[in-house]
PDB file of C-alpha atoms in Angstrom:
ATOM      1  CA  ASP A 145      92.691 100.721 125.876  1.00 83.00           C
ATOM      2  CA  VAL A 146      90.642  99.431 122.988  1.00 81.00           C
ATOM      3  CA  GLN A 147      91.668  95.942 121.916  1.00 81.00           C
ATOM      4  CA  LEU A 148      90.903  95.186 118.287  1.00 73.00           C
ATOM      5  CA  PRO A 149      90.667  91.490 117.458  1.00 80.00           C
ATOM      6  CA  PRO A 150      93.310  90.395 114.951  1.00 84.00           C
ATOM      7  CA  ARG A 151      92.053  89.707 111.455  1.00 85.00           C
ATOM      8  CA  ALA A 152      93.604  88.464 108.247  1.00 91.00           C
ATOM      9  CA  ILE A 153      94.006  91.263 105.701  1.00 92.00           C
ATOM     10  CA  THR A 154      95.966  91.760 102.506  1.00 95.00           C
ATOM     11  CA  ILE A 155      97.939  94.873 101.666  1.00 95.00           C
ATOM     12  CA  HIS A 156      98.146  94.782  97.865  1.00 96.00           C
ATOM     13  CA  GLY A 157     100.161  97.981  97.699  1.00 96.00           C
ATOM     14  CA  LEU A 158     101.633 100.575 100.049  1.00 95.00           C
ATOM     15  CA  LYS A 159     103.160 103.621  98.402  1.00 96.00           C
ATOM     16  CA  LEU A 160     104.857 106.555 100.117  1.00 93.00           C
ATOM     17  CA  LEU A 161     103.648 109.615  98.211  1.00 94.00           C
ATOM     18  CA  ASP A 162     105.212 112.379 100.298  1.00 94.00           C
ATOM     19  CA  CYS A 163     107.359 112.791 103.407  1.00 91.00           C
ATOM     20  CA  ASP A 164     108.396 116.141 104.870  1.00 89.00           C
ATOM     21  CA  GLY A 165     109.974 114.992 108.112  1.00 80.00           C
ATOM     22  CA  ASP A 166     106.946 115.649 110.316  1.00 84.00           C
ATOM     23  CA  SER A 167     104.352 113.839 108.248  1.00 87.00           C
ATOM     24  CA  ALA A 168     104.006 111.281 105.507  1.00 89.00           C
ATOM     25  CA  THR A 169     101.327 110.626 102.913  1.00 91.00           C
ATOM     26  CA  PHE A 170     100.631 107.051 101.828  1.00 93.00           C
ATOM     27  CA  GLU A 171      98.455 105.422  99.219  1.00 94.00           C
ATOM     28  CA  VAL A 172      97.196 102.001 100.290  1.00 95.00           C
ATOM     29  CA  HIS A 173      95.521  99.329  98.181  1.00 94.00           C
ATOM     30  CA  CYS A 174      94.110  96.796 100.626  1.00 92.00           C
ATOM     31  CA  SER A 175      91.519  94.096 101.163  1.00 89.00           C
ATOM     32  CA  LYS A 176      88.183  94.857 102.766  1.00 84.00           C
ATOM     33  CA  GLY A 177      88.244  94.836 106.537  1.00 85.00           C
ATOM     34  CA  THR A 178      91.567  96.658 106.795  1.00 90.00           C
ATOM     35  CA  TYR A 179      91.704  99.266 109.550  1.00 89.00           C
ATOM     36  CA  ILE A 180      93.862 102.002 108.040  1.00 92.00           C
ATOM     37  CA  ARG A 181      94.396 103.631 111.420  1.00 91.00           C
ATOM     38  CA  SER A 182      95.744 100.320 112.725  1.00 89.00           C
ATOM     39  CA  LEU A 183      98.048 100.123 109.708  1.00 91.00           C
ATOM     40  CA  ALA A 184      99.316 103.640 110.470  1.00 92.00           C
ATOM     41  CA  ARG A 185      99.894 102.630 114.094  1.00 90.00           C
ATOM     42  CA  ASP A 186     101.791  99.513 113.010  1.00 91.00           C
ATOM     43  CA  ILE A 187     103.984 101.504 110.599  1.00 91.00           C
ATOM     44  CA  ALA A 188     104.814 103.987 113.372  1.00 91.00           C
ATOM     45  CA  ARG A 189     105.646 101.147 115.790  1.00 93.00           C
ATOM     46  CA  ALA A 190     107.871  99.464 113.187  1.00 94.00           C
ATOM     47  CA  LEU A 191     109.767 102.762 112.903  1.00 90.00           C
ATOM     48  CA  ASP A 192     109.994 102.980 116.725  1.00 93.00           C
ATOM     49  CA  SER A 193     107.986 106.163 116.522  1.00 89.00           C
ATOM     50  CA  ARG A 194     104.541 107.570 117.104  1.00 87.00           C
ATOM     51  CA  GLY A 195     101.963 108.510 114.572  1.00 84.00           C
ATOM     52  CA  HIS A 196      98.366 109.357 113.902  1.00 85.00           C
ATOM     53  CA  VAL A 197      96.086 109.694 110.913  1.00 92.00           C
ATOM     54  CA  ARG A 198      95.495 113.321 110.025  1.00 90.00           C
ATOM     55  CA  MET A 199      93.353 112.673 106.967  1.00 91.00           C
ATOM     56  CA  LEU A 200      91.789 109.536 105.538  1.00 92.00           C
ATOM     57  CA  GLN A 201      90.199 109.423 102.105  1.00 91.00           C
ATOM     58  CA  ARG A 202      88.719 106.312 100.531  1.00 89.00           C
ATOM     59  CA  SER A 203      89.308 106.582  96.800  1.00 89.00           C
ATOM     60  CA  THR A 204      87.572 103.348  95.805  1.00 87.00           C
ATOM     61  CA  ALA A 205      84.992 101.046  97.340  1.00 82.00           C
ATOM     62  CA  GLY A 206      84.093  98.046  95.235  1.00 77.00           C
ATOM     63  CA  ALA A 207      83.093  99.295  91.807  1.00 77.00           C
ATOM     64  CA  PHE A 208      82.885 102.942  92.941  1.00 84.00           C
ATOM     65  CA  THR A 209      85.577 105.623  92.674  1.00 87.00           C
ATOM     66  CA  LEU A 210      85.822 109.274  93.674  1.00 89.00           C
ATOM     67  CA  ASP A 211      84.535 110.135  90.191  1.00 88.00           C
ATOM     68  CA  ASP A 212      81.230 108.525  91.251  1.00 82.00           C
ATOM     69  CA  ALA A 213      81.077 110.496  94.500  1.00 85.00           C
ATOM     70  CA  MET A 214      78.702 113.347  95.230  1.00 83.00           C
ATOM     71  CA  ALA A 215      79.145 116.084  97.816  1.00 86.00           C
ATOM     72  CA  LEU A 216      76.834 115.618 100.802  1.00 86.00           C
ATOM     73  CA  ASP A 217      75.159 119.006 100.343  1.00 87.00           C
ATOM     74  CA  LYS A 218      74.404 118.158  96.685  1.00 84.00           C
ATOM     75  CA  CYS A 219      73.024 114.759  97.719  1.00 81.00           C
ATOM     76  CA  LEU A 220      70.760 116.334 100.356  1.00 83.00           C
ATOM     77  CA  GLN A 221      69.606 118.934  97.840  1.00 84.00           C
ATOM     78  CA  LEU A 222      68.597 116.201  95.378  1.00 81.00           C
ATOM     79  CA  LEU A 223      66.971 114.038  98.059  1.00 78.00           C
ATOM     80  CA  HIS A 224      64.820 116.922  99.284  1.00 82.00           C
ATOM     81  CA  GLY A 225      64.091 118.237  95.799  1.00 77.00           C
ATOM     82  CA  ALA A 226      61.407 117.389  93.299  1.00 71.00           C
ATOM     83  CA  ARG A 227      63.273 114.378  91.845  1.00 73.00           C
ATOM     84  CA  PRO A 228      65.069 112.465  94.641  1.00 71.00           C
ATOM     85  CA  GLN A 229      65.654 109.469  92.316  1.00 72.00           C
ATOM     86  CA  GLN A 230      68.413 111.535  90.649  1.00 68.00           C
ATOM     87  CA  ALA A 231      70.509 111.014  93.787  1.00 68.00           C
ATOM     88  CA  LEU A 232      70.184 107.226  93.701  1.00 74.00           C
ATOM     89  CA  LEU A 233      71.957 104.592  91.656  1.00 76.00           C
ATOM     90  CA  PRO A 234      70.250 101.312  90.866  1.00 75.00           C
ATOM     91  CA  LEU A 235      70.985  98.458  93.257  1.00 74.00           C
ATOM     92  CA  THR A 236      72.897  96.646  90.542  1.00 74.00           C
ATOM     93  CA  ALA A 237      75.446  99.498  90.319  1.00 78.00           C
ATOM     94  CA  GLY A 238      77.130  98.183  93.467  1.00 77.00           C
ATOM     95  CA  LEU A 239      76.942  94.556  92.413  1.00 78.00           C
ATOM     96  CA  ASP A 240      78.802  94.668  89.092  1.00 76.00           C
ATOM     97  CA  ASP A 241      81.608  92.449  90.342  1.00 80.00           C
ATOM     98  CA  ILE A 242      79.271  89.622  91.444  1.00 88.00           C
ATOM     99  CA  PRO A 243      78.239  87.028  88.850  1.00 92.00           C
ATOM    100  CA  VAL A 244      74.545  86.695  87.984  1.00 92.00           C
ATOM    101  CA  ILE A 245      72.509  83.482  88.028  1.00 93.00           C
ATOM    102  CA  ALA A 246      69.020  83.401  86.479  1.00 93.00           C
ATOM    103  CA  VAL A 247      66.142  81.805  88.381  1.00 95.00           C
ATOM    104  CA  ASP A 248      62.560  81.063  87.356  1.00 94.00           C
ATOM    105  CA  PRO A 249      59.594  82.847  88.999  1.00 94.00           C
ATOM    106  CA  ALA A 250      58.871  79.966  91.429  1.00 95.00           C
ATOM    107  CA  SER A 251      62.504  79.896  92.596  1.00 94.00           C
ATOM    108  CA  ALA A 252      62.505  83.695  92.853  1.00 93.00           C
ATOM    109  CA  LEU A 253      59.462  83.538  95.140  1.00 93.00           C
ATOM    110  CA  ALA A 254      61.118  80.908  97.336  1.00 94.00           C
ATOM    111  CA  LEU A 255      64.295  82.998  97.598  1.00 94.00           C
ATOM    112  CA  GLN A 256      62.253  86.115  98.443  1.00 92.00           C
ATOM    113  CA  ARG A 257      60.832  84.099 101.338  1.00 92.00           C
ATOM    114  CA  GLY A 258      64.349  83.208 102.481  1.00 92.00           C
ATOM    115  CA  GLN A 259      64.025  79.552 101.521  1.00 93.00           C
ATOM    116  CA  ARG A 260      66.897  77.389 100.313  1.00 93.00           C
ATOM    117  CA  ILE A 261      66.518  75.924  96.874  1.00 94.00           C
ATOM    118  CA  GLY A 262      68.459  73.590  94.660  1.00 90.00           C
ATOM    119  CA  GLY A 263      71.126  75.462  92.787  1.00 84.00           C
ATOM    120  CA  PRO A 264      72.917  74.866  89.520  1.00 86.00           C
ATOM    121  CA  ASP A 265      76.208  73.000  89.370  1.00 87.00           C
ATOM    122  CA  VAL A 266      78.457  76.055  89.422  1.00 90.00           C
ATOM    123  CA  LYS A 267      81.603  77.130  91.235  1.00 92.00           C
ATOM    124  CA  THR A 268      81.010  77.688  94.960  1.00 93.00           C
ATOM    125  CA  GLY A 269      80.545  81.360  95.750  1.00 92.00           C
ATOM    126  CA  GLN A 270      78.214  84.314  95.893  1.00 93.00           C
ATOM    127  CA  TYR A 271      75.893  85.215  93.034  1.00 94.00           C
ATOM    128  CA  ILE A 272      73.100  87.655  92.297  1.00 93.00           C
ATOM    129  CA  ALA A 273      69.938  85.666  91.615  1.00 94.00           C
ATOM    130  CA  THR A 274      67.757  87.433  89.056  1.00 92.00           C
ATOM    131  CA  CYS A 275      64.336  86.711  87.643  1.00 92.00           C
ATOM    132  CA  GLY A 276      64.330  88.347  84.255  1.00 90.00           C
ATOM    133  CA  SER A 277      65.994  91.706  84.799  1.00 85.00           C
ATOM    134  CA  VAL A 278      64.944  91.978  88.465  1.00 89.00           C
ATOM    135  CA  PRO A 279      67.551  91.209  91.158  1.00 91.00           C
ATOM    136  CA  VAL A 280      65.969  88.829  93.690  1.00 92.00           C
ATOM    137  CA  ALA A 281      68.726  88.093  96.213  1.00 93.00           C
ATOM    138  CA  LEU A 282      72.400  87.813  96.919  1.00 93.00           C
ATOM    139  CA  VAL A 283      72.857  84.056  97.268  1.00 95.00           C
ATOM    140  CA  ARG A 284      75.592  81.614  98.163  1.00 95.00           C
ATOM    141  CA  ILE A 285      75.769  78.489  96.038  1.00 95.00           C
ATOM    142  CA  ALA A 286      77.653  75.404  97.174  1.00 94.00           C
ATOM    143  CA  ASP A 287      77.113  71.753  96.280  1.00 92.00           C
ATOM    144  CA  ASN A 288      73.981  72.480  94.217  1.00 89.00           C
ATOM    145  CA  ASP A 289      72.422  74.312  97.181  1.00 93.00           C
ATOM    146  CA  MET A 290      71.363  77.977  96.928  1.00 95.00           C
ATOM    147  CA  GLN A 291      70.961  79.926 100.163  1.00 95.00           C
ATOM    148  CA  VAL A 292      69.946  83.567 100.582  1.00 95.00           C
ATOM    149  CA  VAL A 293      72.630  85.849 101.982  1.00 94.00           C
ATOM    150  CA  ARG A 294      70.643  89.072 101.490  1.00 92.00           C
ATOM    151  CA  GLY A 295      67.213  89.431  99.956  1.00 90.00           C
ATOM    152  CA  PHE A 296      66.104  92.340  97.772  1.00 88.00           C
ATOM    153  CA  ASN A 297      62.504  93.503  98.085  1.00 79.00           C
ATOM    154  CA  PHE A 298      61.255  94.947  94.807  1.00 69.00           C
ATOM    155  CA  ASP A 299      57.566  95.204  94.029  1.00 56.00           C
TER     156      ASP A 299
END
């Protein structure tokens, strides 16, 4: 038996889309970290039944939707073609929901080296530190202290 550690999650919405007696189709809007297969197991247990996941499709992930998706064969074709950059989105495409904080070149250099620096007096949280238009790092700011969570290496 595999024992999954319990974790706090939020189910924002759970909608029964179809039920034919032998199977059911749900749409789930949930927080990150939710194991959908565990949710299916828990629903089956609550119904004093058994169940399994036949198909799982993620329709959104952060700022991305299925409309942004590309078939794997098309992606591989572009990556191995003459212009592989056509298959890539800019780093900032996945960071649209994170606020931006501007830093000067000296601070950008310190952050690129993983150093902590003094931060502005802003709400505690994660920010994208940028120097001009270049993303430098994902940072956490708390109590006027800026610490690198993930650095970005652009030349």
